Amino acid sequence: QKEVEQDPGPLSVPEGAIVSLNCTYSNSAFQYFMWYRQYSRKGPELLMYTYSSGNKEDGRFTAQVDKSSKYISLFIRDSQPSDSATYLCAMSGNNRLAFGKGNQVVVIP
Amino acid sequence: SQTIHQWPATLVQPVGSPLSLECTVEGTSNPNLYWYRQAAGRGLQLLFYSVGIGQISSEVPQNLSASRPQDRQFILSSKKLLLSDSGFYLCAWGPLDRASTDTQYFGPGTRLTVL
């Protein structure tokens, strides 16, 4: 079983729709959870960071963590064409940092 | 605020040639520094990390090497490039006051093509 599983997509949605992304993990030591956004030919930028179960909102973005199920999600409300990018989940704990492979999102105007 | 620079942005090199990629960080002291390679469909592969000047840990044995001659400078090198070295190379830094594997911030990347 891979340490972090993330469906690579691609995921195409119409503008204004809700984008739902998720990752599962197997390492119970992971305590910190992050989402990065990576535009084509650019470095990943930190989008969301959380360390507890539950929801964290930042504008149109909501990060959700369920430690009991080892499952994290990112929701993008009112998606815009500028949200078209690859989204990578990442998680760390006990001297381990692991990334998902990334999920490509395309928002169609 | 902290800034991370990488150069060159793009590089095309023949097989067997040497390589030197540079990364510098501004606005922070004693950062943890990382080199990753990102290949299409394969995610991020950690190559090296450093917790201080001259301290390098290798995650993947290969023909690449890394050095940290100054606190905020990290260099990725190779004496002879292979075709399989092609990829997108990312430098990242993480604050020292957090666990070495906590949040990391990435540079703009170098796209390397070996022909």
Coordinates of C-alpha atoms in Angstrom, one line a residue:
Chain A
Q1 CA 0.0 0.0 0.0
K2 CA 1.4 3.4 -1.0
E3 CA 1.9 5.9 1.8
V4 CA -0.2 8.6 0.1
E5 CA -2.7 7.9 -2.6
Q6 CA -4.1 10.7 -4.9
D7 CA -6.0 10.1 -8.0
P8 CA -4.1 12.0 -10.8
G9 CA -7.2 12.9 -12.8
P10 CA -7.5 15.0 -14.9
L11 CA -10.6 16.5 -13.5
S12 CA -12.6 18.9 -15.8
V13 CA -15.3 21.1 -14.4
P14 CA -17.3 24.0 -15.7
E15 CA -16.7 27.4 -14.3
G16 CA -18.6 28.0 -11.0
A17 CA -18.7 24.4 -10.0
I18 CA -17.3 22.9 -6.8
V19 CA -14.1 21.1 -7.2
S20 CA -13.5 18.2 -4.8
L21 CA -10.1 16.6 -4.4
N22 CA -9.0 14.0 -1.9
C23 CA -6.1 11.9 -0.7
T24 CA -5.8 8.9 1.5
Y25 CA -2.8 7.9 3.5
S26 CA -1.6 4.9 5.5
N27 CA 0.9 6.3 8.0
S28 CA -0.8 7.0 11.3
A29 CA 2.1 9.2 12.4
F30 CA 1.1 12.0 9.9
Q31 CA -0.1 15.0 11.9
Y32 CA 0.3 17.9 9.5
F33 CA -1.6 18.1 6.3
M34 CA -1.0 20.5 3.4
W35 CA -2.3 21.3 -0.1
Y36 CA -0.1 22.8 -2.8
R37 CA -1.2 24.3 -6.1
Q38 CA 1.2 24.0 -9.0
Y39 CA 0.6 25.9 -12.3
S40 CA 2.1 24.5 -15.4
R41 CA 5.9 24.8 -15.5
K42 CA 6.0 26.5 -12.1
G43 CA 7.0 25.4 -8.6
P44 CA 4.3 24.2 -6.1
E45 CA 2.9 27.0 -3.8
L46 CA 1.5 26.3 -0.4
L47 CA -2.3 26.7 -0.5
M48 CA -3.6 25.3 2.8
Y49 CA -2.0 23.9 6.0
T50 CA -3.8 22.2 8.8
Y51 CA -2.9 19.9 11.7
S52 CA -6.2 18.9 13.2
S53 CA -9.3 16.9 12.1
G54 CA -12.1 19.0 10.8
N55 CA -12.5 21.8 8.3
K56 CA -10.4 24.9 7.6
E57 CA -11.6 27.6 5.3
D58 CA -9.7 30.2 3.4
G59 CA -11.8 32.2 1.0
R60 CA -13.1 29.8 -1.7
F61 CA -10.9 26.9 -0.4
T62 CA -11.8 24.4 2.3
A63 CA -9.4 21.8 3.6
Q64 CA -11.0 18.9 5.4
V65 CA -9.1 16.3 7.5
D66 CA -10.5 13.0 8.9
K67 CA -7.7 11.3 10.8
S68 CA -9.8 8.4 11.8
S69 CA -10.4 7.5 8.2
K70 CA -6.9 8.7 7.1
Y71 CA -8.6 10.9 4.5
I72 CA -8.1 14.5 3.5
S73 CA -10.0 16.7 1.0
L74 CA -9.8 20.0 -0.6
F75 CA -12.9 21.8 -1.9
I76 CA -12.8 24.8 -4.2
R77 CA -16.1 26.7 -4.4
D78 CA -17.1 28.9 -7.3
S79 CA -14.2 27.6 -9.4
Q80 CA -12.5 29.9 -11.8
P81 CA -10.4 29.3 -14.9
S82 CA -7.5 30.6 -12.9
D83 CA -7.9 27.6 -10.6
S84 CA -6.8 25.3 -13.4
A85 CA -3.6 23.7 -12.0
T86 CA -2.3 20.6 -10.5
Y87 CA -3.1 20.2 -6.8
L88 CA -0.8 18.1 -4.6
C89 CA -1.6 16.9 -1.1
A90 CA 1.3 16.5 1.4
M91 CA 1.4 15.2 4.9
S92 CA 4.1 15.0 7.6
G93 CA 4.9 13.6 10.9
N94 CA 7.5 11.6 12.8
N95 CA 10.2 12.8 10.5
R96 CA 8.4 11.8 7.4
L97 CA 7.0 14.1 4.7
A98 CA 5.1 12.5 1.8
F99 CA 3.5 14.0 -1.2
G100 CA 0.6 12.7 -3.4
K101 CA 1.3 12.5 -7.1
G102 CA -1.0 15.5 -7.8
N103 CA -4.4 15.9 -9.3
Q104 CA -4.8 18.0 -12.5
V105 CA -7.8 20.3 -12.5
V106 CA -9.2 22.1 -15.5
V107 CA -11.9 24.7 -15.1
I108 CA -13.7 25.3 -18.3
P109 CA -15.0 28.8 -18.9
Chain B
S1 CA 9.4 37.9 3.5
Q2 CA 11.2 34.8 2.3
T3 CA 12.1 34.3 -1.3
I4 CA 13.7 31.3 -3.0
H5 CA 15.5 31.6 -6.3
Q6 CA 16.6 28.9 -8.7
W7 CA 18.6 29.2 -11.9
P8 CA 18.8 28.5 -14.7
A9 CA 15.0 28.2 -15.4
T10 CA 15.6 26.0 -18.4
L11 CA 18.6 23.9 -19.4
V12 CA 19.3 21.6 -22.4
Q13 CA 22.4 19.5 -22.0
P14 CA 24.0 16.7 -23.9
V15 CA 24.5 13.2 -22.3
G16 CA 27.8 13.0 -20.5
S17 CA 28.0 16.7 -19.8
P18 CA 28.3 18.2 -16.3
L19 CA 25.5 19.9 -14.4
S20 CA 25.3 22.6 -11.8
L21 CA 21.9 24.0 -10.6
E22 CA 21.8 26.7 -7.9
C23 CA 19.3 27.6 -5.3
T24 CA 19.4 30.5 -2.9
V25 CA 17.0 31.6 -0.2
E26 CA 16.5 35.1 1.1
G27 CA 14.8 36.4 4.2
T28 CA 15.5 33.5 6.6
S29 CA 18.4 32.0 8.4
N30 CA 19.5 28.4 8.9
P31 CA 16.8 26.9 6.7
N32 CA 16.4 23.3 6.0
L33 CA 17.0 22.9 2.2
Y34 CA 15.8 20.2 -0.2
W35 CA 16.2 19.2 -3.8
Y36 CA 13.4 17.3 -5.5
R37 CA 12.9 16.0 -9.0
Q38 CA 9.4 15.9 -10.5
A39 CA 8.8 13.6 -13.5
A40 CA 5.5 13.5 -15.3
G41 CA 3.1 11.1 -13.6
R42 CA 5.6 10.2 -10.9
G43 CA 5.2 12.9 -8.3
L44 CA 7.9 14.5 -6.3
Q45 CA 11.0 12.6 -5.6
L46 CA 13.2 13.8 -2.7
L47 CA 16.9 13.7 -3.8
F48 CA 18.8 15.5 -1.1
Y49 CA 18.2 17.5 2.0
S50 CA 20.4 19.6 4.2
V51 CA 20.0 20.9 7.8
G52 CA 23.1 23.0 7.8
I53 CA 26.3 24.1 5.9
G54 CA 28.1 21.1 4.7
Q55 CA 25.5 18.7 6.0
I56 CA 23.9 16.7 3.1
S57 CA 21.7 13.7 3.3
S58 CA 21.0 11.6 0.1
E59 CA 17.7 9.9 -0.3
V60 CA 18.3 8.3 -3.7
P61 CA 21.7 6.9 -4.8
Q62 CA 22.5 8.1 -8.3
N63 CA 24.9 10.2 -10.3
L64 CA 23.8 13.4 -8.7
S65 CA 25.4 15.2 -5.7
A66 CA 24.5 18.2 -3.6
S67 CA 26.5 20.8 -1.7
R68 CA 25.7 23.6 0.7
P69 CA 28.6 26.0 0.7
Q70 CA 26.7 28.8 2.4
D71 CA 23.8 28.9 4.8
R72 CA 21.3 29.9 2.2
Q73 CA 22.8 28.3 -0.9
F74 CA 22.2 24.8 -2.2
I75 CA 23.8 23.4 -5.3
L76 CA 22.8 20.3 -7.3
S77 CA 25.6 18.8 -9.5
S78 CA 26.5 15.9 -11.7
K79 CA 29.8 15.0 -13.4
K80 CA 28.1 13.2 -16.3
L81 CA 24.4 13.5 -17.1
L82 CA 22.3 10.6 -18.2
L83 CA 19.2 10.7 -20.3
S84 CA 17.2 9.6 -17.2
D85 CA 18.3 12.8 -15.4
S86 CA 15.8 14.8 -17.5
G87 CA 13.1 16.3 -15.4
F88 CA 11.9 19.3 -13.4
Y89 CA 14.2 20.1 -10.5
L90 CA 12.7 21.9 -7.5
C91 CA 14.5 23.4 -4.6
A92 CA 12.6 23.9 -1.4
W93 CA 13.2 25.4 2.1
G94 CA 11.7 24.7 5.4
P95 CA 12.0 26.7 8.6
L96 CA 14.4 25.4 11.2
D97 CA 12.1 26.0 14.1
R98 CA 9.7 23.3 12.8
A99 CA 10.4 19.6 12.3
S100 CA 12.6 19.0 9.4
T101 CA 9.8 17.4 7.5
D102 CA 7.1 20.0 8.2
T103 CA 5.9 22.6 5.7
Q104 CA 8.2 23.3 2.8
Y105 CA 8.2 26.2 0.3
F106 CA 9.3 25.6 -3.2
G107 CA 11.3 27.6 -5.8
P108 CA 10.3 28.2 -9.4
G109 CA 12.1 25.1 -10.6
T110 CA 14.6 24.3 -13.4
R111 CA 13.5 22.2 -16.4
L112 CA 16.4 20.0 -17.5
T113 CA 16.4 18.2 -20.8
V114 CA 19.2 15.8 -21.5
L115 CA 19.6 14.9 -25.2

